[in-house]
XYZ file of C-alpha atoms in Angstrom:
50
model
C 116.868 122.584 97.929
C 116.158 121.838 100.998
C 114.002 125.145 101.819
C 112.247 124.019 98.586
C 111.368 120.594 99.643
C 109.757 121.719 102.909
C 107.869 124.664 100.980
C 106.429 121.615 98.804
C 105.627 119.406 101.266
C 103.455 122.630 102.918
C 101.777 122.599 99.742
C 101.059 118.988 99.632
C 99.709 119.042 102.837
C 97.222 121.771 102.186
C 96.504 119.821 98.991
C 96.036 116.567 100.993
C 94.081 118.153 103.586
C 91.896 119.553 101.170
C 91.454 116.225 99.747
C 90.470 115.028 102.732
C 88.217 117.388 103.848
C 86.314 117.078 100.543
C 86.222 113.045 100.983
C 84.910 113.211 104.461
C 82.237 115.837 103.163
C 81.137 113.283 100.413
C 80.991 110.364 102.796
C 78.525 112.589 105.037
C 76.282 113.623 102.466
C 76.059 110.301 101.408
C 75.303 108.874 104.747
C 72.687 111.683 105.523
C 71.215 110.522 102.086
C 71.208 106.781 103.013
C 69.582 107.879 106.358
C 66.740 110.050 104.749
C 66.280 107.174 102.385
C 66.171 104.727 105.200
C 63.926 106.672 107.206
C 61.531 107.380 104.343
C 61.431 103.764 103.271
C 60.418 102.907 106.800
C 57.672 105.271 106.575
C 56.198 104.003 103.191
C 57.653 100.078 103.466
C 57.212 97.502 106.196
C 60.506 96.454 107.755
C 60.127 92.722 106.351
C 60.673 94.068 102.876
C 63.869 95.880 103.311
């Protein structure tokens, strides 16, 4: 029973790491998109407009 529990927690840890990684990647790509949009917006519109 204990061995099974350990095995399970290792599997869960792997899944959790994958989840965290995918979340991080999503956040990073969102940030990159925001930055791109912001920079593109800066070129076309004045700052006072925002």
